[in-house]
Short mmCIF file of C-alpha atoms and ligand atoms in Angstrom, two decimals:
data_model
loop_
_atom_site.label_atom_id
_atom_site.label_comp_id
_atom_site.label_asym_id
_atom_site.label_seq_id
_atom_site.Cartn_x
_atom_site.Cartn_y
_atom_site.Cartn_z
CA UNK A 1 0.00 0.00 0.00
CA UNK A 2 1.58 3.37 -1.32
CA UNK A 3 1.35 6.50 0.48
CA UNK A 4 -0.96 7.50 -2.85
CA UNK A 5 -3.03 5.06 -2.42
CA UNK A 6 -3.51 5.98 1.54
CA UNK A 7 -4.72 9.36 0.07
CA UNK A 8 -7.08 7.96 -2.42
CA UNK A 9 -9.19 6.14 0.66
CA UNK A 10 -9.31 9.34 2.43
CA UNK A 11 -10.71 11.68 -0.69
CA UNK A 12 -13.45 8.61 -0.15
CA UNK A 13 -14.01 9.00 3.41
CA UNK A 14 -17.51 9.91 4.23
CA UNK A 15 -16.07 11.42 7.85
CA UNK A 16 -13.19 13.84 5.87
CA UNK A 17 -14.97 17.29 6.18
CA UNK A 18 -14.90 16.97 9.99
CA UNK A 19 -10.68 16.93 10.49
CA UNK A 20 -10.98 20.68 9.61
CA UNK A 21 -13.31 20.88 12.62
CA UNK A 22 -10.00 20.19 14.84
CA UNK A 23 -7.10 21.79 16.40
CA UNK A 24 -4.59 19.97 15.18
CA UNK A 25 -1.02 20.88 15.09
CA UNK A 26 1.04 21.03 12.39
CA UNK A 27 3.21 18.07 11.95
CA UNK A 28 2.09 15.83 14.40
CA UNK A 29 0.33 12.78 13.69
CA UNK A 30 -2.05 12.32 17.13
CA UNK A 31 -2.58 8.86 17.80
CA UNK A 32 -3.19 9.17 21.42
CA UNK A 33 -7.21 9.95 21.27
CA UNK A 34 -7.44 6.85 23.41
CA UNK A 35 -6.34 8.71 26.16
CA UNK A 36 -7.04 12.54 25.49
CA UNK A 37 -9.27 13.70 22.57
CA UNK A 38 -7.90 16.35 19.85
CA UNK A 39 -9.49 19.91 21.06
CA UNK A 40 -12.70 20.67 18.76
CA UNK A 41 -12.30 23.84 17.33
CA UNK A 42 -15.81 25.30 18.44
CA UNK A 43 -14.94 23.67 21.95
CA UNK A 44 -12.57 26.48 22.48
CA UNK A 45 -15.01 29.04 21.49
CA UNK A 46 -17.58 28.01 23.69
CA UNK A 47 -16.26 27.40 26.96
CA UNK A 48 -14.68 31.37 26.03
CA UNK A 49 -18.09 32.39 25.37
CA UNK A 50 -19.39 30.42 28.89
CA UNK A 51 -17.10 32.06 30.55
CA UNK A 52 -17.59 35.58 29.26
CA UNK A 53 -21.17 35.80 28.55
CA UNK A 54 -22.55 33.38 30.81
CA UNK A 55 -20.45 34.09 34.06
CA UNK A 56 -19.07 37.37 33.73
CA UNK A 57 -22.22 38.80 32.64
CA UNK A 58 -25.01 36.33 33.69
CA UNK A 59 -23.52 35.48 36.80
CA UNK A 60 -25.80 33.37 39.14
CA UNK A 61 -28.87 33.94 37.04
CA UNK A 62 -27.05 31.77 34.38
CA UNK A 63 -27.84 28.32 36.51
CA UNK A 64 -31.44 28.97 34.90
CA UNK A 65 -30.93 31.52 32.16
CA UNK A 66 -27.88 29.76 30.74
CA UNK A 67 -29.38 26.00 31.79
CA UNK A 68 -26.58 25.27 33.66
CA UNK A 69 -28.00 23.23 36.42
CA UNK A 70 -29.79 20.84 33.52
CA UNK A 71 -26.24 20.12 31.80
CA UNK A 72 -25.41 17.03 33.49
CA UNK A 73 -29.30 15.78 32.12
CA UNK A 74 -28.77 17.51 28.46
CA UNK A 75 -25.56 15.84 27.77
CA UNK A 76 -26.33 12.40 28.71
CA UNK A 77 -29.12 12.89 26.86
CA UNK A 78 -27.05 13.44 24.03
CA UNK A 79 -24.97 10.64 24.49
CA UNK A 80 -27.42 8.80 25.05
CA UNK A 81 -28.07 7.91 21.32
CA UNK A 82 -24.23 7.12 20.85
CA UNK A 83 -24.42 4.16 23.05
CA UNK A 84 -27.62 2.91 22.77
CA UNK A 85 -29.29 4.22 25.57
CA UNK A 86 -32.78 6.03 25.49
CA UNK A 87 -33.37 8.97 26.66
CA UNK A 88 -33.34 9.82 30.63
CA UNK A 89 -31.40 6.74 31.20
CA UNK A 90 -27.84 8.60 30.90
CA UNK A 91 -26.10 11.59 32.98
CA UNK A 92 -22.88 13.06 32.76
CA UNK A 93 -21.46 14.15 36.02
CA UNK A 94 -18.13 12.79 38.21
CA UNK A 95 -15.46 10.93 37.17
CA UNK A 96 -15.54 7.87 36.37
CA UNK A 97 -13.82 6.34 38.94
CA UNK A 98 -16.43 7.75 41.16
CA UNK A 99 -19.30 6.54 39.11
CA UNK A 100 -18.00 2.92 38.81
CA UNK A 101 -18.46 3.12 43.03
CA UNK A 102 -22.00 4.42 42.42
CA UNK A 103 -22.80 1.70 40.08
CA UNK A 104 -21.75 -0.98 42.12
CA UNK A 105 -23.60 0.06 45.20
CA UNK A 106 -26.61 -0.13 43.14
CA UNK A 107 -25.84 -3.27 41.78
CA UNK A 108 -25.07 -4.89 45.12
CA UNK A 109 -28.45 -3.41 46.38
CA UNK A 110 -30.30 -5.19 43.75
CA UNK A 111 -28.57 -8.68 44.56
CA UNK A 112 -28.90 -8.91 48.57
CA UNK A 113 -27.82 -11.59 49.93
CA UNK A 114 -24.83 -12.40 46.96
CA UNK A 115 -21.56 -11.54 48.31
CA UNK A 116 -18.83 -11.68 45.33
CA UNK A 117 -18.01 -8.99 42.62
CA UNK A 118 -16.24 -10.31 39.71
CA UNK A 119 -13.98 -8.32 38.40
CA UNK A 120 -11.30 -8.22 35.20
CA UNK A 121 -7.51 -8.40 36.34
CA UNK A 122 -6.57 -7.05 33.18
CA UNK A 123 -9.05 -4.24 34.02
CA UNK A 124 -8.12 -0.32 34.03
CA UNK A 125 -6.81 -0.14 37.87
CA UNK A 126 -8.59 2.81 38.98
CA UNK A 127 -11.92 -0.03 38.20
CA UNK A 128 -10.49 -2.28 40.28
CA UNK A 129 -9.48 -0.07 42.79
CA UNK A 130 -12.82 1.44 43.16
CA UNK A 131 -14.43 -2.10 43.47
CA UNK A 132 -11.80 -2.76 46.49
CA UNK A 133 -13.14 0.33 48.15
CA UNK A 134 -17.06 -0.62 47.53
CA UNK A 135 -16.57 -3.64 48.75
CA UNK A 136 -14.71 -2.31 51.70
CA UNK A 137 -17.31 0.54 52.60
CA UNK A 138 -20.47 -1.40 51.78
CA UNK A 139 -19.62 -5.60 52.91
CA UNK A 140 -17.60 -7.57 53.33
CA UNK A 141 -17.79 -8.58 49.91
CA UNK A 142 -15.23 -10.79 48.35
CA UNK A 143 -13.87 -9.55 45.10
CA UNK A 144 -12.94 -12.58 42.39
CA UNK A 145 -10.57 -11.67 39.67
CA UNK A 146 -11.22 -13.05 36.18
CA UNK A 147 -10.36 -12.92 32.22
CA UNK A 148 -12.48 -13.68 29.57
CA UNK A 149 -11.20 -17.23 28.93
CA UNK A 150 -12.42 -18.12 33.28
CA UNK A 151 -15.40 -15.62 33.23
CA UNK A 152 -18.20 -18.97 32.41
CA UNK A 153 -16.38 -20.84 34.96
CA UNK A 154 -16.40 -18.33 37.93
CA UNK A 155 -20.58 -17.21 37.56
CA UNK A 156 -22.40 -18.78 40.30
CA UNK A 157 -25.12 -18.06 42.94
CA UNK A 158 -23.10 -15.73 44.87
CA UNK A 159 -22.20 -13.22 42.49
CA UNK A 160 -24.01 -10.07 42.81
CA UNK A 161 -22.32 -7.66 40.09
CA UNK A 162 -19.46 -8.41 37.13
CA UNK A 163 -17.59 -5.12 36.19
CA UNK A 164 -15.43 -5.41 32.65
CA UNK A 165 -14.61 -3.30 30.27
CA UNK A 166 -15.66 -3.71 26.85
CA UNK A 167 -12.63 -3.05 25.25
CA UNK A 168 -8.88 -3.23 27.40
CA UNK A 169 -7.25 -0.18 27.64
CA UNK A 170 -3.61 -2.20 26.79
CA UNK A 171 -4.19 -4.70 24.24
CA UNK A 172 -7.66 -2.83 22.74
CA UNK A 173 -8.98 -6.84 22.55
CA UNK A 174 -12.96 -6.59 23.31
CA UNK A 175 -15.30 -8.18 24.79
CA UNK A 176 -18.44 -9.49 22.63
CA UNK A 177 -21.02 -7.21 24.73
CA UNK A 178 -24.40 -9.17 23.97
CA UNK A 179 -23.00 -12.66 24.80
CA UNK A 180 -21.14 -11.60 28.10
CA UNK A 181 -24.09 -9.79 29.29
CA UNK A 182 -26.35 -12.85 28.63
CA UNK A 183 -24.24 -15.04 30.40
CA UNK A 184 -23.55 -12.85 33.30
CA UNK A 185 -27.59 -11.81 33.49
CA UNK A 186 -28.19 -15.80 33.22
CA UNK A 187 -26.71 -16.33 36.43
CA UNK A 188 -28.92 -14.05 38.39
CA UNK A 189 -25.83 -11.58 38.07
CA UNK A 190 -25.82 -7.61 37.02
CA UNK A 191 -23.78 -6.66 34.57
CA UNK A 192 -21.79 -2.89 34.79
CA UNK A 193 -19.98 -2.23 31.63
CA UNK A 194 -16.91 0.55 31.66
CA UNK A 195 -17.31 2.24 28.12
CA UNK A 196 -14.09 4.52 28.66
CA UNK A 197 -12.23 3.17 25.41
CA UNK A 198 -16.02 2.05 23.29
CA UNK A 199 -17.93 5.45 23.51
CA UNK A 200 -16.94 7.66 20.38
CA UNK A 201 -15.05 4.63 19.14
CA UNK A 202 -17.16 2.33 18.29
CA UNK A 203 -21.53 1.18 17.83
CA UNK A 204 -22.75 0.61 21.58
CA UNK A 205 -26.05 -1.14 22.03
CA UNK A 206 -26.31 -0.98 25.99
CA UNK A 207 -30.36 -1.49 25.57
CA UNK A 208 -29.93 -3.88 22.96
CA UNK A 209 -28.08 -5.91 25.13
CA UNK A 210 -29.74 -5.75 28.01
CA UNK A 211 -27.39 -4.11 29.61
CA UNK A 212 -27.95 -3.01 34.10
CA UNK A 213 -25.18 -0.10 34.15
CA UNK A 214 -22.34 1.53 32.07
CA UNK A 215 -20.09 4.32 32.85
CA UNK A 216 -17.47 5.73 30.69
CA UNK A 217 -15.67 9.17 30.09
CA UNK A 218 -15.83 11.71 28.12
CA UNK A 219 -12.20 13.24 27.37
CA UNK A 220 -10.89 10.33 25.04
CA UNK A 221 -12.78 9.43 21.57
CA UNK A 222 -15.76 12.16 22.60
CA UNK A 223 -13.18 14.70 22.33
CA UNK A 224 -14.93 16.79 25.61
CA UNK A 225 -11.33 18.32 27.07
CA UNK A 226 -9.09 16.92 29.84
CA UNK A 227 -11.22 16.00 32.77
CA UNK A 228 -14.70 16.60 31.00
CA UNK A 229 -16.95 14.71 33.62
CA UNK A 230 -18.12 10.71 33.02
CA UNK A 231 -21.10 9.76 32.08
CA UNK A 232 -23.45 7.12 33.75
CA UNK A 233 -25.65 4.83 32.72
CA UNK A 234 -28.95 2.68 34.37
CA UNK A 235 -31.30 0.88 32.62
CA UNK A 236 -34.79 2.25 32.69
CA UNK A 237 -36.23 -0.82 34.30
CA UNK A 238 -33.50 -0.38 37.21
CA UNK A 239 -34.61 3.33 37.70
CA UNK A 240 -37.24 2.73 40.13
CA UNK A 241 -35.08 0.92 43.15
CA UNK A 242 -31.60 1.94 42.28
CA UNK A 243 -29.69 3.39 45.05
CA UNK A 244 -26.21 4.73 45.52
CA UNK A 245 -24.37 6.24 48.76
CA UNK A 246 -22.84 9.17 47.32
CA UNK A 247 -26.55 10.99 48.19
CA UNK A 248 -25.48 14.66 47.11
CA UNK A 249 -28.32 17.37 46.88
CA UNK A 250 -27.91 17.10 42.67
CA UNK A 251 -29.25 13.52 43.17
CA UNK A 252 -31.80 14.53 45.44
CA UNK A 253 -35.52 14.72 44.27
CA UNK A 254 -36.14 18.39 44.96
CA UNK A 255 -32.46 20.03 45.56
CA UNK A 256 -34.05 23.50 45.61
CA UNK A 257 -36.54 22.30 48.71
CA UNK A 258 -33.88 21.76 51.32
CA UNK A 259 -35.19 19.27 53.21
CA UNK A 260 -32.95 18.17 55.69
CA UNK A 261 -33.10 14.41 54.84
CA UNK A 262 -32.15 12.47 51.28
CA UNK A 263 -34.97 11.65 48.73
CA UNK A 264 -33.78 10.58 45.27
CA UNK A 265 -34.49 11.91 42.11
CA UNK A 266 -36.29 10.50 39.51
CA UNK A 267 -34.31 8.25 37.15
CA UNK A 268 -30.91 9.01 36.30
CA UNK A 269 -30.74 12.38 38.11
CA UNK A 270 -30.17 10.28 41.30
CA UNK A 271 -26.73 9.26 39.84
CA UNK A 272 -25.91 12.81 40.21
CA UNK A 273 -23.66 14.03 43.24
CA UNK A 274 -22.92 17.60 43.76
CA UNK A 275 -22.50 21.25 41.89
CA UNK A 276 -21.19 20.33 38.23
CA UNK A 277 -17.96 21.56 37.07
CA UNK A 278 -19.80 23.83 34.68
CA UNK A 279 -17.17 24.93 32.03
CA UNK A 280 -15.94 21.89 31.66
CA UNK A 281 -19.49 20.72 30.16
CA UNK A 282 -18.34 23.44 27.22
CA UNK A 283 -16.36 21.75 25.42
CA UNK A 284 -18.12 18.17 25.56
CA UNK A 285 -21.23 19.75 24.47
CA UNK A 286 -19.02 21.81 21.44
CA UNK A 287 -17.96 17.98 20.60
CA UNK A 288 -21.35 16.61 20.45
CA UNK A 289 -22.07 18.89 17.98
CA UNK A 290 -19.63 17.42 15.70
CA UNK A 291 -20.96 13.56 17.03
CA UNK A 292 -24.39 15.10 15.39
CA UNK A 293 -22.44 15.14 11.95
CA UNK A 294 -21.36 11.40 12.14
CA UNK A 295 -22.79 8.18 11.74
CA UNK A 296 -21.37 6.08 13.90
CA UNK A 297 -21.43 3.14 11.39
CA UNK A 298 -19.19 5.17 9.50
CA UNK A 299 -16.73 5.50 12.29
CA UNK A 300 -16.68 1.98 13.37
CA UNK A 301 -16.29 1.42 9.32
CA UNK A 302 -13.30 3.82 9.41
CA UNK A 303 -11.88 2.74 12.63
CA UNK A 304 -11.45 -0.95 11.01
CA UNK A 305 -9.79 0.06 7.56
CA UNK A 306 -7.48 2.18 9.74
CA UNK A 307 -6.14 -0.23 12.48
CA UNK A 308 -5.87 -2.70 10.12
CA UNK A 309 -3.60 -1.04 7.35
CA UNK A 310 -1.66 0.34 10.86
CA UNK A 311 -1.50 -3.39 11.56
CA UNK A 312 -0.43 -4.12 7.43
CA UNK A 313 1.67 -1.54 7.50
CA UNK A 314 3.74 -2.02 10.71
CA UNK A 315 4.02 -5.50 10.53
CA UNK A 316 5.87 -4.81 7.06
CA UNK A 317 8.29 -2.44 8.31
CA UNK A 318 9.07 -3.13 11.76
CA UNK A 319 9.22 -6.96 12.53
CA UNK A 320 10.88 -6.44 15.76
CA UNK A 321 7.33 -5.05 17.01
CA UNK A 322 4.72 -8.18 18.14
CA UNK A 323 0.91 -7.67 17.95
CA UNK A 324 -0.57 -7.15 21.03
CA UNK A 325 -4.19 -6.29 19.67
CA UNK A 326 -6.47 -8.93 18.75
CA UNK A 327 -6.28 -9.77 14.70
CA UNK A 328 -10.05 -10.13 13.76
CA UNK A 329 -11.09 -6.55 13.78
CA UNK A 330 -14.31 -7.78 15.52
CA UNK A 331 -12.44 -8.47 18.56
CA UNK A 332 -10.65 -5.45 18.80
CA UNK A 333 -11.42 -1.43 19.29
CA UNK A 334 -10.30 1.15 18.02
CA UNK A 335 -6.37 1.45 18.90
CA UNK A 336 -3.51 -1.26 18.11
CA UNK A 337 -0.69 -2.43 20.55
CA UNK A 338 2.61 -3.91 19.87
CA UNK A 339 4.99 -5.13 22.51
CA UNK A 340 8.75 -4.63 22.39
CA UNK A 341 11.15 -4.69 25.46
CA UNK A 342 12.19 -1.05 24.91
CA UNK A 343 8.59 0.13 24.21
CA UNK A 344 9.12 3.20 26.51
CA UNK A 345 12.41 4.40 24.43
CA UNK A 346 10.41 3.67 20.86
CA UNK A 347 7.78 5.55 21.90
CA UNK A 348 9.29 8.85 23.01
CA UNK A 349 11.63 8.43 19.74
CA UNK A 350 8.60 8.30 17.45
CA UNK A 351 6.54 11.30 19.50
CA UNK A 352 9.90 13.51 18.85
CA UNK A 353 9.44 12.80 15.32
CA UNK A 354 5.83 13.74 15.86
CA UNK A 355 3.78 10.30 15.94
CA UNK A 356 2.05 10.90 19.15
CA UNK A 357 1.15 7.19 20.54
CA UNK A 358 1.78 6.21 24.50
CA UNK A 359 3.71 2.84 26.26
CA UNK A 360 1.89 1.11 29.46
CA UNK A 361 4.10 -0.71 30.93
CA UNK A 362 5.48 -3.16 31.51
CA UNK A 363 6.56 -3.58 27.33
CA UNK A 364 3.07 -2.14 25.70
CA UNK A 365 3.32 0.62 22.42
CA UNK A 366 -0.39 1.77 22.67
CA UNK A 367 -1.68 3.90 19.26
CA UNK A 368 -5.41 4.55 18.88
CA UNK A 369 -7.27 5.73 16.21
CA UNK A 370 -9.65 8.58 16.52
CA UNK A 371 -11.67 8.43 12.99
CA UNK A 372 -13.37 11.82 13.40
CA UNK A 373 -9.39 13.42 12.76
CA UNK A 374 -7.15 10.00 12.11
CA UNK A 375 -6.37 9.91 8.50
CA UNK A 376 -5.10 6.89 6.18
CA UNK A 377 -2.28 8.93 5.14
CA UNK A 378 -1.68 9.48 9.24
CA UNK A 379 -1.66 5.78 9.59
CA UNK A 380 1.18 5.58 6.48
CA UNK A 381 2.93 8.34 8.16
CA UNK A 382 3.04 6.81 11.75
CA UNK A 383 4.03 3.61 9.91
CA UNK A 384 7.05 5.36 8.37
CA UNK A 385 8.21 6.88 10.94
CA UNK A 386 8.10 3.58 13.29
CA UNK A 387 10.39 1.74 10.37
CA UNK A 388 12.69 5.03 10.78
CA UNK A 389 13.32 4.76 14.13
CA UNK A 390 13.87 0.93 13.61
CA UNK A 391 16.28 1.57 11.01
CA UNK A 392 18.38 4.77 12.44
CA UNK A 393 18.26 3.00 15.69
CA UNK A 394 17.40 6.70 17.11
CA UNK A 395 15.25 5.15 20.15
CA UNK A 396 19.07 3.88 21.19
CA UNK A 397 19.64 7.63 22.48
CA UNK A 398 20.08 7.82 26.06
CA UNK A 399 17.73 10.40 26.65
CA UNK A 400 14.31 8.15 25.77
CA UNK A 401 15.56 5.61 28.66
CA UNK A 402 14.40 8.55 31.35
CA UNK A 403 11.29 7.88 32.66
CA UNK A 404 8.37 10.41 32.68
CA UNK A 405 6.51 11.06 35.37
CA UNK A 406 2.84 10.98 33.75
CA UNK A 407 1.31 9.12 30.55
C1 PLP B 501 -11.16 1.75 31.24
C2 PLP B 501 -10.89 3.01 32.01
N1 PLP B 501 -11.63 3.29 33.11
C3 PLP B 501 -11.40 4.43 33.82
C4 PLP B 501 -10.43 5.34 33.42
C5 PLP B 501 -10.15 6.58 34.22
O1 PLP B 501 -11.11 7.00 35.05
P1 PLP B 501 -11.03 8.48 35.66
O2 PLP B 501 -11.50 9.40 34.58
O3 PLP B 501 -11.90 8.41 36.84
O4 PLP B 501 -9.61 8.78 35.98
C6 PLP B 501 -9.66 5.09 32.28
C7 PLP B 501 -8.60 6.03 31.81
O5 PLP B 501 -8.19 6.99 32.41
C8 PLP B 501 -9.90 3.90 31.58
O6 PLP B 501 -9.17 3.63 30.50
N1 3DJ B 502 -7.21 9.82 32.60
C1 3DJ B 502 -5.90 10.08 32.42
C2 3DJ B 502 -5.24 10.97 33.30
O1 3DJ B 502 -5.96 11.51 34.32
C3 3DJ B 502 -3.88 11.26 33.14
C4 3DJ B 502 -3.20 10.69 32.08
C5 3DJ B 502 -3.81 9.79 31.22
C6 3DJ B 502 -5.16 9.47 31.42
C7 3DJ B 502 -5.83 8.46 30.59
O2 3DJ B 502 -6.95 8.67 30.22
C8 3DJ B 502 -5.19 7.17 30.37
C9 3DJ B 502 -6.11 6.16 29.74
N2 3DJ B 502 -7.30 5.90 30.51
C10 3DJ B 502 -5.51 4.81 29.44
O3 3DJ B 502 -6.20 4.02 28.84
O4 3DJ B 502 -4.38 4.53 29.77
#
């Protein structure tokens, strides 16, 4: 596959128009999306115009005027639609870390009696660690680990909740969402789903699939700005009896009465906590915007071609790099990973020669593939650049062996 040819698939591209919509910088090919969305260009105007219009000059007024207090509502509404959830089951508040704990409680309410959380050891931490401290706060509970391959074997009479994510945040390998939710529901089980690395990436059906509760954030392939809140979701038929701790007066049925004792809210609003970080719901509702432009089919469409001529293209030029990622684009999201004992050194050589990917360690090259601004000719360019630091040896120099702190 020439670089030409590359360019030819993109003048086809049904998604093209919206790159423009992006602040991209010149002569970097971003490949980290997976873990911080490129900045929407109207994203920057907005939260400008929130803060100058609606704070400097609407001031307090602007938590009715400006329909601040009903942002958490409006933008799971409009996310909603993006993962398969109707409307009033979503809400966009917290992180989620916090709203994995929220979901749990509920689902441990609903199972009394059960005592075990299953939970993935290849799971993001943060998941896991939130799990620890549910089960800590609300049990005893005991918390089983599992993988995919010893999920069947570990479902039985005592597990109350399973917690996985749908797609790993290391090796991008997913989980088939319909089947595992079947066979966690058929053992009396509830299922929570973390969407973190799905939502924006790829076609969610959390109805369709029956699914109890999802969470998932905002800031990677929704493009909503570094530490844009999580969203949260419950399944209508939950919405009646689900209860979490974290009973903050957002949650509560009727904030603006004061009573001095906790009353939920009607459906999803009770997943709320406290006072929203307002600005920061700017720029995620600037990006749905551009979410209103795409067809999600298209970007799961795109999303394949592109990890898989990465994938072509890679394991051409740089056989010293394994596969990580599953093969079968059906079992996979919407980043590649590659494993090489120097990861950490190839990586910083390739983002100084501006392919922006990211290493987990212990040995994990991690590049995802944002189809709203990830281009074929991107994907030949990455590709290139990986053989060149192959070939020069350039990841050799001393400096890429210092660790950084963060990412
Ligand atoms: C699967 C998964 N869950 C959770 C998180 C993070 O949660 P939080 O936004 O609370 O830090 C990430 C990435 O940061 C993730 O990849
Ligand atoms: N959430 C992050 C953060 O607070 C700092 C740095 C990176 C992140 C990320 O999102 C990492 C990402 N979840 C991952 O899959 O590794």
């Amino acid at each position: 596959m020439s670089r030409e040819e590359c360019a030819e698939l993109d003048a086809a591209d049904p998604l093209a128009a919206l790159r423009a919509e992006f602040e991209l910088p010149g002569g970097v090919v971003y490949l980290a999306g997976n873990s911080l969305g490129a900045l929407p260009k109207a994203a920057a105007e907005r939260v400008g115009e929130m803060v100058r219009e609606e704070w400097g000059r609407g001031l307090v007024g602007s938590w009715n005027a400006a329909g601040w207090f009903d942002l958490p509502r409006a933008a799971g509404d409009r996310i909603a639609p993006l993962i398969g959830a109707a409307p009033g089951e979503v809400v966009v508040g917290d992180s989620t870390s916090v709203n994995v704990f929220k979901v749990v409680a509920a689902a441990l309410g609903l199972r009394p009696g059960r005592r075990v959380i299953l939970s993935d050891l290849d799971n993001f931490p943060t998941d896991r660690y939130m799990i620890e401290g549910a089960a800590g706060a609300l049990g005893p509970y005991e918390i089983r680990d599992v993988t995919a391959a010893t999920l069947a074997g570990a479902l039985d009479a005592d597990v109350a909740a399973v917690v996985l994510s749908e797609v790993d945040y290391r090796t991008g390998a997913r989980y088939d969402m319909a089947e595992t939710t079947r066979l966690v529901q058929d053992a009396g089980a509830i299922m929570i789903w973390d969407l973190c690395h799905s939502a924006g990436a790829l076609p969610v059906e959390l109805n369709a699939c029956g699914v109890d509760f999802a969470v998932g954030c905002t800031y990677k392939y929704l493009n909503g700005g570094p530490g844009s809140p999580a969203f949260v979701f419950a399944a209508s038929r939950h919405l009646a009896e689900a209860r979490q701790p974290l009973s903050g007066w957002h949650g509560h049925a009727a904030p603006f009465a004061f009573e001095p004792s906790y009353r939920p809210a009607e459906g999803a609003t009770r997943f709320l906590v406290g006072t929203p970080p307002v600005l920061s719901y700017g720029g995620l509702m600037a990006s749905l915007d551009l979410w209103e432009k795409a067809d999600i089919a298209d970007v799961r469409a795109k999303s394949v071609s592109l990890t898989s001529l990465f994938i072509r293209l890679v394991e051409e030029r740089c056989p010293e790099l394994e596969l990580v990622s599953p093969r079968d684009p059906e079992r996979r999201g919407s980043q590649v990973a590659f494993r090489h004992a120097e990861g950490y050194a190839i990586v910083r050589a390739a983002i100084d020669r501006g392919v922006v990917g990211d290493f987990r360690a212990p040995d994990i090259l991690r590049f995802g593939f944002a189809p709203l601004y990830v281009s074929h000719t991107d994907v030949w360019d990455a590709a290139d650049v990986l053989a060149d630091v192959f070939e020069t040896g350039a990841w050799r120099d001393p400096a890429y062996a210092r660790r950084l702190a963060v990412t």
